[in-house]
Coordinates of C-alpha atoms in Angstrom, one line a residue:
Chain A
M12 CA -9.6 28.6 7.8
K13 CA -11.5 25.2 8.8
I14 CA -9.7 21.7 8.6
V15 CA -11.2 18.6 9.4
V16 CA -9.0 15.8 10.4
C17 CA -10.3 12.1 10.0
I18 CA -8.6 9.7 12.5
K19 CA -9.0 6.1 13.5
Q20 CA -8.4 4.2 16.5
V21 CA -6.5 1.0 15.8
P22 CA -4.8 -1.8 17.6
D23 CA -1.1 -1.2 17.8
T24 CA 0.0 -3.9 15.6
K25 CA 3.6 -2.6 16.3
G26 CA 3.8 -3.4 20.1
G27 CA 3.3 -7.2 20.1
V28 CA 0.2 -8.9 18.5
K29 CA -1.9 -11.0 20.7
F30 CA -3.7 -14.0 19.6
N31 CA -6.8 -15.8 21.0
P32 CA -6.4 -19.7 21.6
D33 CA -8.4 -20.2 18.4
G34 CA -6.0 -18.1 16.3
T35 CA -8.0 -14.9 16.2
L36 CA -6.5 -11.4 17.0
D37 CA -7.3 -10.7 20.3
R38 CA -8.1 -7.1 20.2
G39 CA -8.9 -6.6 23.6
A40 CA -5.5 -7.4 24.7
M41 CA -3.7 -5.1 22.5
L42 CA -3.3 -1.4 23.1
A43 CA -5.6 0.8 21.0
I44 CA -3.7 3.9 19.6
M45 CA -4.4 6.8 17.3
N46 CA -3.4 5.5 13.9
P47 CA 0.0 6.9 13.3
D48 CA -0.4 8.2 9.8
D49 CA -3.6 10.0 11.2
K50 CA -1.5 11.5 14.0
A51 CA 0.7 13.2 11.4
G52 CA -2.2 14.5 9.5
L53 CA -3.4 15.9 13.0
E54 CA -0.1 17.4 13.7
A55 CA 0.0 18.9 10.2
A56 CA -3.2 20.6 10.8
L57 CA -2.0 21.8 14.2
R58 CA 1.1 23.1 12.5
L59 CA -1.1 25.1 10.0
K60 CA -3.3 26.3 12.8
D61 CA -0.1 27.6 14.7
Q62 CA 1.0 29.1 11.5
Y63 CA -2.1 30.5 9.7
G64 CA -4.8 30.3 12.4
A65 CA -7.4 27.6 11.7
E66 CA -10.0 25.6 13.3
V67 CA -9.4 22.1 13.8
T68 CA -12.2 19.6 14.0
V69 CA -11.4 15.8 14.4
V70 CA -13.7 13.2 13.4
T71 CA -13.7 9.6 14.3
M72 CA -16.0 6.6 13.1
G73 CA -16.1 3.5 15.7
L74 CA -17.2 2.0 18.8
P75 CA -18.0 4.5 21.8
K76 CA -14.4 3.7 23.0
A77 CA -13.0 5.4 19.9
E78 CA -13.9 8.9 21.9
E79 CA -10.3 8.1 23.6
V80 CA -8.7 9.1 20.5
L81 CA -10.9 12.2 20.2
R82 CA -9.8 13.4 23.7
E83 CA -6.0 12.7 22.7
A84 CA -6.6 14.8 19.7
L85 CA -8.2 17.6 21.8
A86 CA -5.4 17.4 24.2
M87 CA -3.0 18.0 21.4
G88 CA -4.5 21.1 20.4
A89 CA -7.6 20.2 18.2
D90 CA -10.8 22.6 18.7
K91 CA -13.5 20.0 18.5
G92 CA -14.2 16.3 18.4
I93 CA -16.9 14.3 16.5
L94 CA -17.7 10.8 17.3
V95 CA -19.8 9.0 14.4
T96 CA -21.1 6.0 16.0
D97 CA -24.2 3.6 15.4
R98 CA -24.7 0.1 15.2
V99 CA -25.9 0.1 11.9
L100 CA -22.4 1.3 10.8
G101 CA -20.4 -1.7 11.9
G102 CA -18.8 -4.3 9.7
A103 CA -18.3 -1.6 6.7
D104 CA -15.6 -2.0 4.2
T105 CA -13.8 1.2 3.1
W106 CA -16.7 2.1 0.5
A107 CA -19.1 2.1 3.5
T108 CA -16.9 3.8 5.6
S109 CA -16.0 6.6 3.4
T110 CA -19.5 7.0 2.5
T111 CA -20.5 7.2 6.3
I112 CA -17.5 9.7 6.9
A113 CA -18.5 11.8 3.8
G114 CA -22.1 11.9 5.3
A115 CA -20.7 13.3 8.4
I116 CA -18.4 15.9 7.0
R117 CA -21.1 17.2 4.8
N118 CA -22.6 18.8 7.8
L119 CA -19.2 20.7 8.4
E120 CA -17.7 23.5 6.9
Y121 CA -14.3 22.8 5.5
D122 CA -11.3 24.2 3.5
L123 CA -9.0 21.4 4.2
I124 CA -9.8 17.7 4.8
I125 CA -6.7 15.5 6.2
T126 CA -6.6 11.8 6.7
G127 CA -3.7 9.7 7.1
R128 CA -2.2 7.6 4.2
Q129 CA -3.4 4.3 5.5
A130 CA -4.5 2.7 9.0
I131 CA -2.2 0.0 10.3
D132 CA -5.0 -2.4 11.1
G133 CA -6.7 -2.5 7.3
D134 CA -3.8 -1.4 5.5
T135 CA -5.9 -0.4 2.6
A136 CA -5.0 3.3 1.9
Q137 CA -8.5 3.7 0.3
V138 CA -10.7 5.7 2.8
G139 CA -9.1 9.3 2.2
P140 CA -9.3 9.0 -1.8
Q141 CA -12.9 7.5 -1.7
I142 CA -14.0 10.4 0.8
S143 CA -12.7 12.8 -1.7
E144 CA -14.5 11.3 -4.3
H145 CA -17.9 11.1 -2.4
L146 CA -17.4 15.2 -1.7
N147 CA -16.2 15.9 -5.3
I148 CA -13.2 17.5 -4.4
P149 CA -9.8 17.1 -5.2
V150 CA -7.5 14.8 -3.6
I151 CA -3.5 14.7 -2.9
S152 CA -2.2 11.4 -1.5
Y153 CA 1.2 10.9 0.3
A154 CA 1.7 14.4 1.3
Q155 CA 4.9 15.4 2.6
D156 CA 4.8 18.7 3.2
I157 CA 2.0 21.2 3.0
K158 CA 1.7 25.0 2.8
I159 CA -1.1 27.5 2.1
D160 CA -1.1 29.9 -0.7
G161 CA -4.1 31.9 -0.7
D162 CA -7.1 29.9 -1.7
S163 CA -4.7 26.9 -2.6
V164 CA -2.4 24.4 -1.0
I165 CA 1.0 23.6 -2.0
V166 CA 1.9 20.0 -1.4
Q167 CA 4.9 17.7 -1.9
R168 CA 3.4 14.4 -3.4
Q169 CA 5.5 11.4 -2.7
Y170 CA 5.9 8.6 -5.3
E171 CA 8.5 5.8 -5.3
D172 CA 11.4 7.7 -7.1
R173 CA 10.5 11.1 -7.2
Y174 CA 8.2 13.8 -5.9
H175 CA 5.7 16.2 -7.3
V176 CA 5.0 19.7 -6.1
V177 CA 1.6 20.3 -6.7
K178 CA -0.9 23.0 -6.1
A179 CA -4.6 22.5 -5.5
K180 CA -7.7 24.9 -4.8
M181 CA -9.3 24.5 -1.5
P182 CA -11.4 22.7 -0.8
C183 CA -9.5 19.6 -1.0
L184 CA -8.5 16.4 0.8
I185 CA -4.9 15.6 1.6
T186 CA -3.6 12.0 2.9
A187 CA -0.8 12.4 5.0
L188 CA 2.4 10.2 5.5
S189 CA 3.8 9.4 9.1
E190 CA 7.0 10.6 7.6
L191 CA 5.6 14.2 7.4
N192 CA 6.3 15.3 10.8
E193 CA 6.8 14.3 14.5
P194 CA 3.8 14.5 16.3
R195 CA 3.7 16.7 19.4
Y196 CA 2.9 15.5 22.8
M197 CA -0.6 16.2 24.8
T198 CA 0.1 19.0 27.3
P199 CA -1.1 18.4 30.9
G200 CA -3.3 21.4 30.7
G201 CA -4.5 20.0 27.5
I202 CA -5.5 16.8 28.9
F203 CA -7.4 18.4 31.6
D204 CA -9.3 20.6 29.1
A205 CA -9.9 17.8 26.7
Y206 CA -11.5 15.8 29.5
A207 CA -13.8 18.6 30.3
A208 CA -14.5 19.1 26.8
E209 CA -17.5 18.1 25.3
I210 CA -17.5 15.6 22.5
T211 CA -20.2 15.8 19.8
T212 CA -21.8 12.2 19.0
W213 CA -23.7 11.6 16.0
G214 CA -25.5 8.4 14.7
R215 CA -27.0 7.3 11.4
A216 CA -29.7 10.0 11.6
D217 CA -26.8 12.7 11.4
L218 CA -25.5 11.6 8.2
K219 CA -26.1 13.8 5.3
D220 CA -27.5 12.6 1.8
V221 CA -26.4 8.9 2.2
D222 CA -28.5 5.8 1.5
D223 CA -29.0 2.9 4.0
S224 CA -27.9 0.6 1.0
N225 CA -24.6 2.1 1.4
L226 CA -23.8 2.0 5.2
G227 CA -22.1 -0.7 7.3
L228 CA -22.0 -4.6 6.5
K229 CA -24.9 -4.4 4.3
G230 CA -23.6 -1.8 2.3
S231 CA -20.1 -3.1 1.8
P232 CA -19.5 -4.4 -1.8
T233 CA -16.6 -6.5 -0.7
Q234 CA -17.2 -9.3 1.9
I235 CA -15.0 -11.6 3.8
A236 CA -14.7 -15.4 2.5
K237 CA -12.2 -16.3 5.0
A238 CA -9.8 -14.8 7.7
S239 CA -7.0 -16.8 9.2
D240 CA -3.5 -16.4 11.1
K241 CA -1.0 -16.1 8.6
V242 CA 0.6 -19.4 8.1
R243 CA 4.4 -19.0 8.2
K244 CA 7.2 -20.7 6.3
G245 CA 8.6 -23.2 9.1
A246 CA 12.0 -22.7 10.4
G247 CA 14.9 -24.5 8.7
E248 CA 18.2 -25.4 10.5
K249 CA 19.7 -23.3 13.2
V250 CA 23.3 -23.6 14.0
T251 CA 25.6 -22.0 16.7
L252 CA 29.3 -22.4 15.5
D253 CA 32.4 -20.7 15.6
P254 CA 33.0 -18.1 12.9
E255 CA 35.2 -20.2 11.1
E256 CA 32.8 -23.1 11.0
S257 CA 29.9 -20.7 10.5
V258 CA 31.6 -19.8 7.1
A259 CA 32.4 -23.5 6.1
Y260 CA 28.6 -24.1 6.8
I261 CA 27.3 -21.2 4.7
M262 CA 29.7 -22.0 1.8
G263 CA 28.6 -25.6 2.0
K264 CA 25.0 -24.7 1.5
L265 CA 25.7 -21.9 -1.2
T266 CA 27.9 -24.6 -3.0
E267 CA 25.2 -27.3 -2.8
K268 CA 22.5 -24.8 -4.1
H269 CA 24.8 -23.9 -7.2
I270 CA 24.9 -20.4 -6.0
I271 CA 28.4 -20.1 -6.1
Chain B
M9 CA -26.5 -3.7 -12.5
G10 CA -26.3 -6.7 -14.9
L11 CA -23.3 -8.4 -13.8
E12 CA -23.2 -11.0 -16.9
E13 CA -22.8 -7.9 -19.0
Y14 CA -19.3 -7.4 -17.5
K15 CA -16.5 -9.5 -19.2
G16 CA -12.7 -9.7 -19.6
V17 CA -9.8 -9.2 -17.3
Y18 CA -8.4 -5.7 -17.3
V19 CA -5.2 -4.3 -16.1
F20 CA -4.2 -0.7 -15.6
A21 CA -0.7 -0.8 -17.5
Q22 CA 1.1 2.2 -15.3
Q23 CA 3.6 3.8 -17.2
V24 CA 5.7 6.7 -16.1
D25 CA 8.0 9.1 -18.5
N26 CA 6.5 6.8 -21.2
K27 CA 8.1 3.7 -19.9
L28 CA 5.9 0.9 -18.7
S29 CA 6.2 0.1 -14.9
G30 CA 7.2 -3.7 -14.1
I31 CA 3.9 -3.9 -12.4
A32 CA 2.2 -3.7 -15.7
F33 CA 3.7 -7.0 -16.9
E34 CA 3.2 -8.7 -13.4
L35 CA -0.3 -7.9 -13.6
L36 CA -0.7 -9.1 -17.2
G37 CA 1.0 -12.2 -16.3
K38 CA -1.6 -13.0 -13.4
A39 CA -4.6 -11.8 -15.5
K40 CA -3.8 -14.3 -18.3
D41 CA -4.1 -17.2 -15.4
L42 CA -7.4 -15.6 -14.4
A43 CA -8.8 -15.1 -18.1
K44 CA -7.8 -18.7 -18.6
D45 CA -10.2 -19.9 -15.7
L46 CA -12.7 -17.7 -17.1
G47 CA -12.3 -18.2 -20.7
A48 CA -12.1 -14.3 -21.3
E49 CA -9.8 -12.1 -22.8
V50 CA -7.0 -9.9 -21.2
A51 CA -7.1 -6.2 -22.0
A52 CA -4.6 -3.7 -20.8
V53 CA -5.6 -0.2 -20.2
L54 CA -2.6 2.4 -21.3
I55 CA -3.4 6.0 -20.2
G56 CA -0.9 8.9 -21.0
Y57 CA 0.4 11.1 -23.7
Q58 CA 2.2 9.8 -26.7
V59 CA 2.0 6.3 -25.3
K60 CA 0.6 4.2 -28.3
D61 CA 4.1 2.8 -29.0
L62 CA 3.9 0.8 -25.9
A63 CA 1.0 -1.4 -27.0
D64 CA 3.3 -3.8 -28.7
E65 CA 5.2 -4.3 -25.3
L66 CA 1.9 -5.0 -23.5
A67 CA 0.9 -7.5 -26.3
A68 CA 4.5 -9.4 -25.8
Y69 CA 3.6 -9.9 -22.0
G70 CA 0.2 -11.1 -22.8
A71 CA -2.5 -8.3 -23.5
D72 CA -4.9 -9.6 -26.3
K73 CA -6.5 -6.0 -26.4
V74 CA -4.8 -2.7 -25.5
I75 CA -7.3 0.3 -24.8
V76 CA -5.2 3.5 -25.1
V77 CA -6.3 6.6 -23.8
D78 CA -3.9 9.6 -25.1
D79 CA -4.2 13.1 -24.1
P80 CA -1.9 15.8 -23.3
E81 CA -3.8 16.3 -20.0
L82 CA -2.3 13.0 -19.2
K83 CA 1.5 13.6 -19.7
E84 CA 2.1 13.3 -15.8
Y85 CA 0.1 11.3 -13.4
R86 CA -2.6 13.4 -11.8
T87 CA -5.5 11.8 -9.8
E88 CA -8.4 13.5 -11.8
P89 CA -7.6 13.3 -15.4
Y90 CA -6.3 9.7 -14.7
A91 CA -9.7 8.6 -12.7
H92 CA -11.9 10.1 -15.4
A93 CA -9.9 8.1 -18.0
L94 CA -10.0 4.9 -16.1
A95 CA -13.6 5.3 -14.9
S96 CA -14.6 6.1 -18.4
V97 CA -13.1 3.0 -19.5
I98 CA -14.8 0.9 -17.2
N99 CA -18.2 2.3 -17.7
E100 CA -17.4 1.9 -21.8
F101 CA -16.1 -1.5 -21.9
K102 CA -17.3 -3.2 -18.7
P103 CA -14.8 -5.5 -17.6
E104 CA -15.4 -8.3 -15.0
I105 CA -12.1 -7.7 -13.4
M106 CA -9.8 -4.6 -13.0
L107 CA -6.6 -4.9 -11.6
V108 CA -4.5 -2.0 -10.6
G109 CA -0.8 -2.1 -9.3
A110 CA -0.4 -1.1 -5.6
T111 CA 2.0 1.3 -6.1
A112 CA 2.0 5.1 -5.2
I113 CA 0.0 5.8 -8.3
G114 CA -2.1 2.7 -8.2
R115 CA -3.2 3.4 -4.4
D116 CA -4.5 6.7 -5.4
L117 CA -6.3 6.1 -8.5
G118 CA -7.9 2.8 -7.5
P119 CA -9.9 4.0 -4.4
R120 CA -10.8 6.9 -6.4
V121 CA -12.1 5.1 -9.5
S122 CA -13.6 2.6 -7.2
A123 CA -15.9 5.3 -5.6
R124 CA -16.6 6.8 -9.0
V125 CA -17.9 3.4 -10.4
A126 CA -19.3 2.4 -7.1
T127 CA -17.8 -1.0 -6.8
G128 CA -15.7 -3.0 -4.3
L129 CA -11.9 -2.7 -4.2
T130 CA -9.5 -5.0 -2.2
A131 CA -6.2 -3.5 -1.5
D132 CA -2.6 -4.7 -1.8
C133 CA -3.5 -8.4 -2.6
T134 CA -0.9 -11.0 -2.7
K135 CA -3.2 -13.8 -4.2
L136 CA -5.9 -13.9 -6.7
E137 CA -7.7 -16.8 -7.9
I138 CA -11.2 -17.8 -9.3
G139 CA -13.7 -19.7 -7.0
D140 CA -16.8 -19.9 -5.4
F141 CA -18.2 -17.5 -2.9
P142 CA -18.9 -18.5 -0.3
L143 CA -16.2 -21.0 -0.2
N144 CA -18.5 -23.7 0.7
P145 CA -22.1 -24.1 0.1
M146 CA -24.5 -22.7 2.9
P147 CA -28.1 -23.5 3.3
G148 CA -30.3 -20.5 2.2
R149 CA -27.7 -18.8 0.6
E150 CA -26.6 -18.7 -3.0
Q151 CA -23.2 -19.7 -3.9
K152 CA -22.0 -17.8 -6.9
H153 CA -19.2 -19.5 -9.1
N154 CA -16.2 -17.8 -11.1
Q155 CA -15.8 -15.1 -8.3
L156 CA -12.5 -13.4 -8.0
L157 CA -11.2 -14.3 -4.6
M158 CA -8.6 -11.6 -3.5
T159 CA -6.3 -12.6 -0.7
R160 CA -4.4 -9.9 1.2
P161 CA -2.5 -9.7 4.3
A162 CA -3.9 -7.2 7.1
F163 CA -3.0 -6.3 10.5
G164 CA 0.7 -5.4 9.5
G165 CA 0.9 -8.9 7.8
N166 CA -0.3 -10.8 10.9
T167 CA -3.6 -12.1 9.3
I168 CA -4.6 -13.2 5.8
A169 CA -8.0 -12.4 4.6
T170 CA -9.8 -13.7 1.7
I171 CA -12.2 -11.2 0.1
A172 CA -14.8 -11.4 -2.5
C173 CA -17.0 -8.9 -4.5
P174 CA -20.0 -11.0 -5.4
N175 CA -23.0 -8.2 -6.3
H176 CA -20.6 -5.4 -7.9
R177 CA -18.7 -5.2 -11.2
P178 CA -15.9 -4.9 -12.0
Q179 CA -14.3 -6.7 -9.2
M180 CA -11.4 -4.3 -8.3
A181 CA -8.1 -5.1 -6.7
T182 CA -4.7 -3.5 -6.1
V183 CA -1.9 -5.9 -6.2
R184 CA 1.3 -5.7 -4.5
P185 CA 4.2 -5.2 -6.6
G186 CA 6.7 -8.0 -6.7
V187 CA 4.3 -10.6 -5.8
M188 CA 2.8 -12.0 -9.4
Q189 CA 5.1 -13.0 -11.9
A190 CA 5.3 -11.9 -15.5
I191 CA 5.3 -14.5 -18.5
D192 CA 8.2 -14.8 -20.8
K193 CA 8.1 -12.1 -23.2
I194 CA 6.6 -13.4 -26.7
E195 CA 8.4 -11.8 -29.4
G196 CA 6.4 -10.3 -32.2
A197 CA 2.9 -10.6 -30.2
K198 CA 0.4 -8.3 -31.3
A199 CA -2.9 -7.0 -29.7
T200 CA -5.8 -5.3 -30.8
V201 CA -5.6 -1.7 -30.2
V202 CA -8.3 0.4 -29.4
E203 CA -8.1 4.1 -29.0
F204 CA -10.7 5.7 -26.7
N205 CA -10.9 9.2 -25.5
P206 CA -13.3 10.3 -23.2
G207 CA -12.5 13.8 -23.5
F208 CA -10.7 16.1 -20.9
E209 CA -12.0 19.4 -19.8
P210 CA -9.8 20.8 -16.9
N211 CA -11.8 21.9 -13.9
D212 CA -11.0 23.0 -10.3
K213 CA -10.2 19.1 -9.5
Y214 CA -7.3 19.1 -11.6
V215 CA -4.2 19.9 -9.6
E216 CA -1.4 21.9 -11.0
I217 CA 2.3 20.4 -11.1
L218 CA 4.7 23.2 -10.1
D219 CA 7.6 21.1 -10.0
I220 CA 8.9 17.4 -10.6
V221 CA 12.0 16.4 -8.4
K222 CA 13.4 12.9 -9.1
S223 CA 15.4 11.4 -6.4
V224 CA 19.0 11.2 -7.4
S225 CA 19.8 7.6 -6.6
D226 CA 22.5 5.3 -8.4
T227 CA 21.1 2.3 -6.5
V228 CA 19.4 -0.5 -8.4
D229 CA 16.2 -1.5 -7.9
I230 CA 16.1 -4.2 -5.0
M231 CA 12.9 -5.9 -6.4
D232 CA 15.1 -7.0 -9.6
A233 CA 18.1 -8.4 -7.5
K234 CA 18.6 -12.0 -7.5
I235 CA 20.7 -11.9 -4.3
L236 CA 20.2 -9.6 -1.5
V237 CA 22.3 -8.9 1.5
S238 CA 20.1 -7.2 3.9
G239 CA 21.2 -5.4 7.1
G240 CA 19.4 -4.4 10.2
R241 CA 20.0 -2.5 13.3
G242 CA 22.3 -5.1 14.3
V243 CA 24.8 -4.2 11.7
G244 CA 25.6 -1.3 14.3
S245 CA 26.5 1.9 12.1
P246 CA 26.4 2.9 8.5
E247 CA 30.2 2.6 8.3
N248 CA 29.8 -1.2 9.2
F249 CA 27.5 -1.4 6.3
K250 CA 30.7 -1.9 4.4
L251 CA 30.9 -5.3 5.5
L252 CA 27.7 -6.1 3.8
E253 CA 28.7 -4.2 0.5
D254 CA 31.8 -6.2 0.1
L255 CA 29.6 -9.2 0.8
A256 CA 27.2 -8.5 -1.9
A257 CA 29.9 -7.5 -4.4
A258 CA 31.6 -10.9 -3.9
I259 CA 28.6 -12.7 -4.4
G260 CA 27.1 -10.6 -7.2
G261 CA 24.1 -9.2 -5.0
E262 CA 22.8 -5.9 -3.9
V263 CA 22.3 -4.3 -0.5
S264 CA 19.2 -3.8 1.2
C265 CA 18.0 -3.2 4.7
S266 CA 15.2 -2.9 7.3
R267 CA 12.9 -0.3 8.5
A268 CA 15.1 0.6 11.6
V269 CA 18.1 1.2 9.2
V270 CA 16.1 3.8 7.3
D271 CA 14.6 5.4 10.5
S272 CA 18.2 5.8 11.7
G273 CA 19.1 7.5 8.5
W274 CA 21.8 5.1 7.7
K275 CA 20.3 4.0 4.2
P276 CA 17.7 5.5 1.8
K277 CA 14.3 4.5 1.8
D278 CA 14.4 2.9 -1.6
L279 CA 16.5 0.0 -0.1
Q280 CA 13.7 -0.9 2.7
V281 CA 12.3 -4.3 2.4
G282 CA 9.1 -4.9 4.1
Q283 CA 5.4 -3.9 4.9
T284 CA 6.1 -0.3 4.4
G285 CA 9.1 -0.9 2.0
K286 CA 9.5 -3.3 -0.9
T287 CA 8.4 -6.6 -1.2
V288 CA 11.3 -9.0 -2.5
R289 CA 11.7 -12.4 -3.9
P290 CA 15.2 -13.0 -4.5
N291 CA 17.0 -16.2 -5.1
V292 CA 19.0 -15.8 -2.0
Y293 CA 18.0 -13.3 0.9
F294 CA 20.8 -12.7 3.8
A295 CA 19.3 -11.2 6.7
I296 CA 22.0 -9.9 8.5
G297 CA 21.5 -8.4 12.0
I298 CA 17.6 -8.3 11.2
S299 CA 15.6 -9.3 14.3
G300 CA 12.9 -10.3 12.1
A301 CA 9.8 -8.4 13.2
I302 CA 6.5 -9.3 11.3
Q303 CA 6.6 -6.1 9.2
H304 CA 9.9 -7.0 7.8
V305 CA 9.3 -10.5 7.2
A306 CA 6.3 -9.9 5.1
G307 CA 8.3 -8.3 2.4
M308 CA 10.8 -11.2 1.9
E309 CA 9.6 -14.4 3.2
E310 CA 8.9 -15.4 -0.6
S311 CA 12.6 -15.5 -1.0
D312 CA 13.7 -19.0 -2.3
L313 CA 16.6 -19.2 0.3
I314 CA 16.8 -17.2 3.6
I315 CA 20.1 -17.3 5.4
A316 CA 20.0 -15.4 8.7
I317 CA 23.3 -14.3 10.7
N318 CA 22.1 -12.9 14.1
K319 CA 23.9 -13.1 17.7
D320 CA 20.5 -13.3 19.4
D321 CA 19.6 -16.9 19.3
S322 CA 16.0 -16.1 20.1
A323 CA 15.4 -13.6 17.0
P324 CA 12.1 -14.3 15.3
I325 CA 14.2 -14.2 12.1
F326 CA 15.1 -17.7 12.6
D327 CA 11.5 -18.8 12.4
V328 CA 11.4 -18.2 8.7
A329 CA 15.2 -18.8 7.8
D330 CA 16.3 -21.8 5.7
Y331 CA 19.7 -21.6 7.3
G332 CA 20.3 -19.7 10.6
I333 CA 23.4 -18.9 12.0
V334 CA 23.8 -17.7 15.5
G335 CA 26.9 -15.7 15.7
D336 CA 28.9 -12.4 15.4
L337 CA 28.3 -10.8 12.0
N338 CA 31.4 -8.8 12.4
K339 CA 33.5 -12.0 12.5
I340 CA 31.3 -14.2 9.8
V341 CA 30.6 -11.7 7.3
P342 CA 34.2 -10.4 6.3
A343 CA 35.3 -14.0 6.5
L344 CA 32.4 -15.2 4.2
T345 CA 33.2 -12.6 1.8
K346 CA 37.0 -13.9 1.7
A347 CA 35.9 -17.3 1.4
I348 CA 33.6 -16.5 -1.7
N349 CA 36.3 -14.3 -3.2
E350 CA 38.6 -17.3 -3.0
A351 CA 36.2 -20.0 -4.2
K352 CA 35.6 -17.8 -7.1
A353 CA 39.3 -17.1 -7.8
Q354 CA 39.9 -21.0 -7.9
K355 CA 37.1 -21.5 -10.4
Q356 CA 38.8 -19.2 -13.0

């Protein structure tokens, strides 16, 4: 079985967000990590490899620096890493990103493609389903449990108040939830090997069956009109009182607002 | 594509088990605003099996037209037949704007359909308006009017971006549940009902549903609650949530929580408020023992009144709280419950 896992290097929005003096996000000062949902997707692929035997290829699109997450994936146990990088691919929205990644994946053999549900920087959850559409294969989003059954996958697909157990014929694409599993750590041996391993780098010329008009900033239907630091609602009153006075204070406010 | 051919504000009217989801009404409310600015009609796209009866309800919440796609293949949500239905409606009726709820269904369907009809999709919008793009005239660049300006949080709620889709139609957006407001129900309203069936031929993209497991939960939807008593890691233990439950019972509210509480297994996921949980805007939100990480605040900052109780004077929750009390929740919360019960007893 051949599995392709799509991963993204993202700024760690959880571990403290840094801003430039002009209010824009200071990406340089923020730690770059493998997107958590993607890491769960990679772990799912590695477990399928442990269980059924599989070749796991990780693909990322980004700046040359994004090679770091490929090495991390190799150190966790992935077999091959492919970096898709080219200036003309920059500034892509989800349509152009998914077009690019689909163009790269067309060069590969695959039974299963796994992506994360969403990246913590863009938060769109669009690229996975869009890749599946470009490649004309079924998609199962929000996967919680993945099993192989002959030429099909059986997956628990999560909704707000239920889950469906669904069966899809391979090849198909699955988007993984970070709740899916606890990703394994890199092994020291794995890290050494990962740094010795060769990473394949592809540029625009290596993308199969894609049109220039669908790539990068120019090929993006959506355009940013404005981006700004979120204006937060200002702080109200803050008081430090003993418990009894605190209760009187809250009761006063609730009565004043006709809540009780 | 001839952009001027595209007319009307359309919403995907999500239904599950032949019951319309709340997001359908919220989207119709917003669509009515947008349609007014554009002088266009509001249409709901209703996809399912034996769902025609729901058309009147959509009319009562603002739909001028309801396009029904009804087929046994659409009984349960599956990506492929639903994507075929919605993409076919778009190709046939050419809407200018297509809104989809950012639910577990909408976030799967939206991108698949946008890729099929080759247009832009903005995810998880919290504000939609009609305006100019670029926002201000720029020399040498055409300024387009009557564009859908889609505003959404990114970077886990740290930044806000406004996005347009000037050269492709429809302009598609998924919209965060709980953010837009439904209109008051108009009893007896009728919409033009159009039945449209593009035909469904199962193929290898149709997944097979082997089982449906509904989560057994007797909790109410926190998105509907007027008062929420929300607890974080500072509550200390699952047992200690009893204090919050008592307060909620006294004041007529529901209990919700932060992600830390769900991750610790103290409370189920459907009570989680925040970026990866639910967005709530109750009349009163008690944030008790919640530090106020940005991911949490993103899900509750629109609440009318925020009351925070936290022993840490520097907790960021105080930056958004209308009233912040620095103190020990274990002492304050039970005493508050008692005071509320006494005040209520006195009123009777």
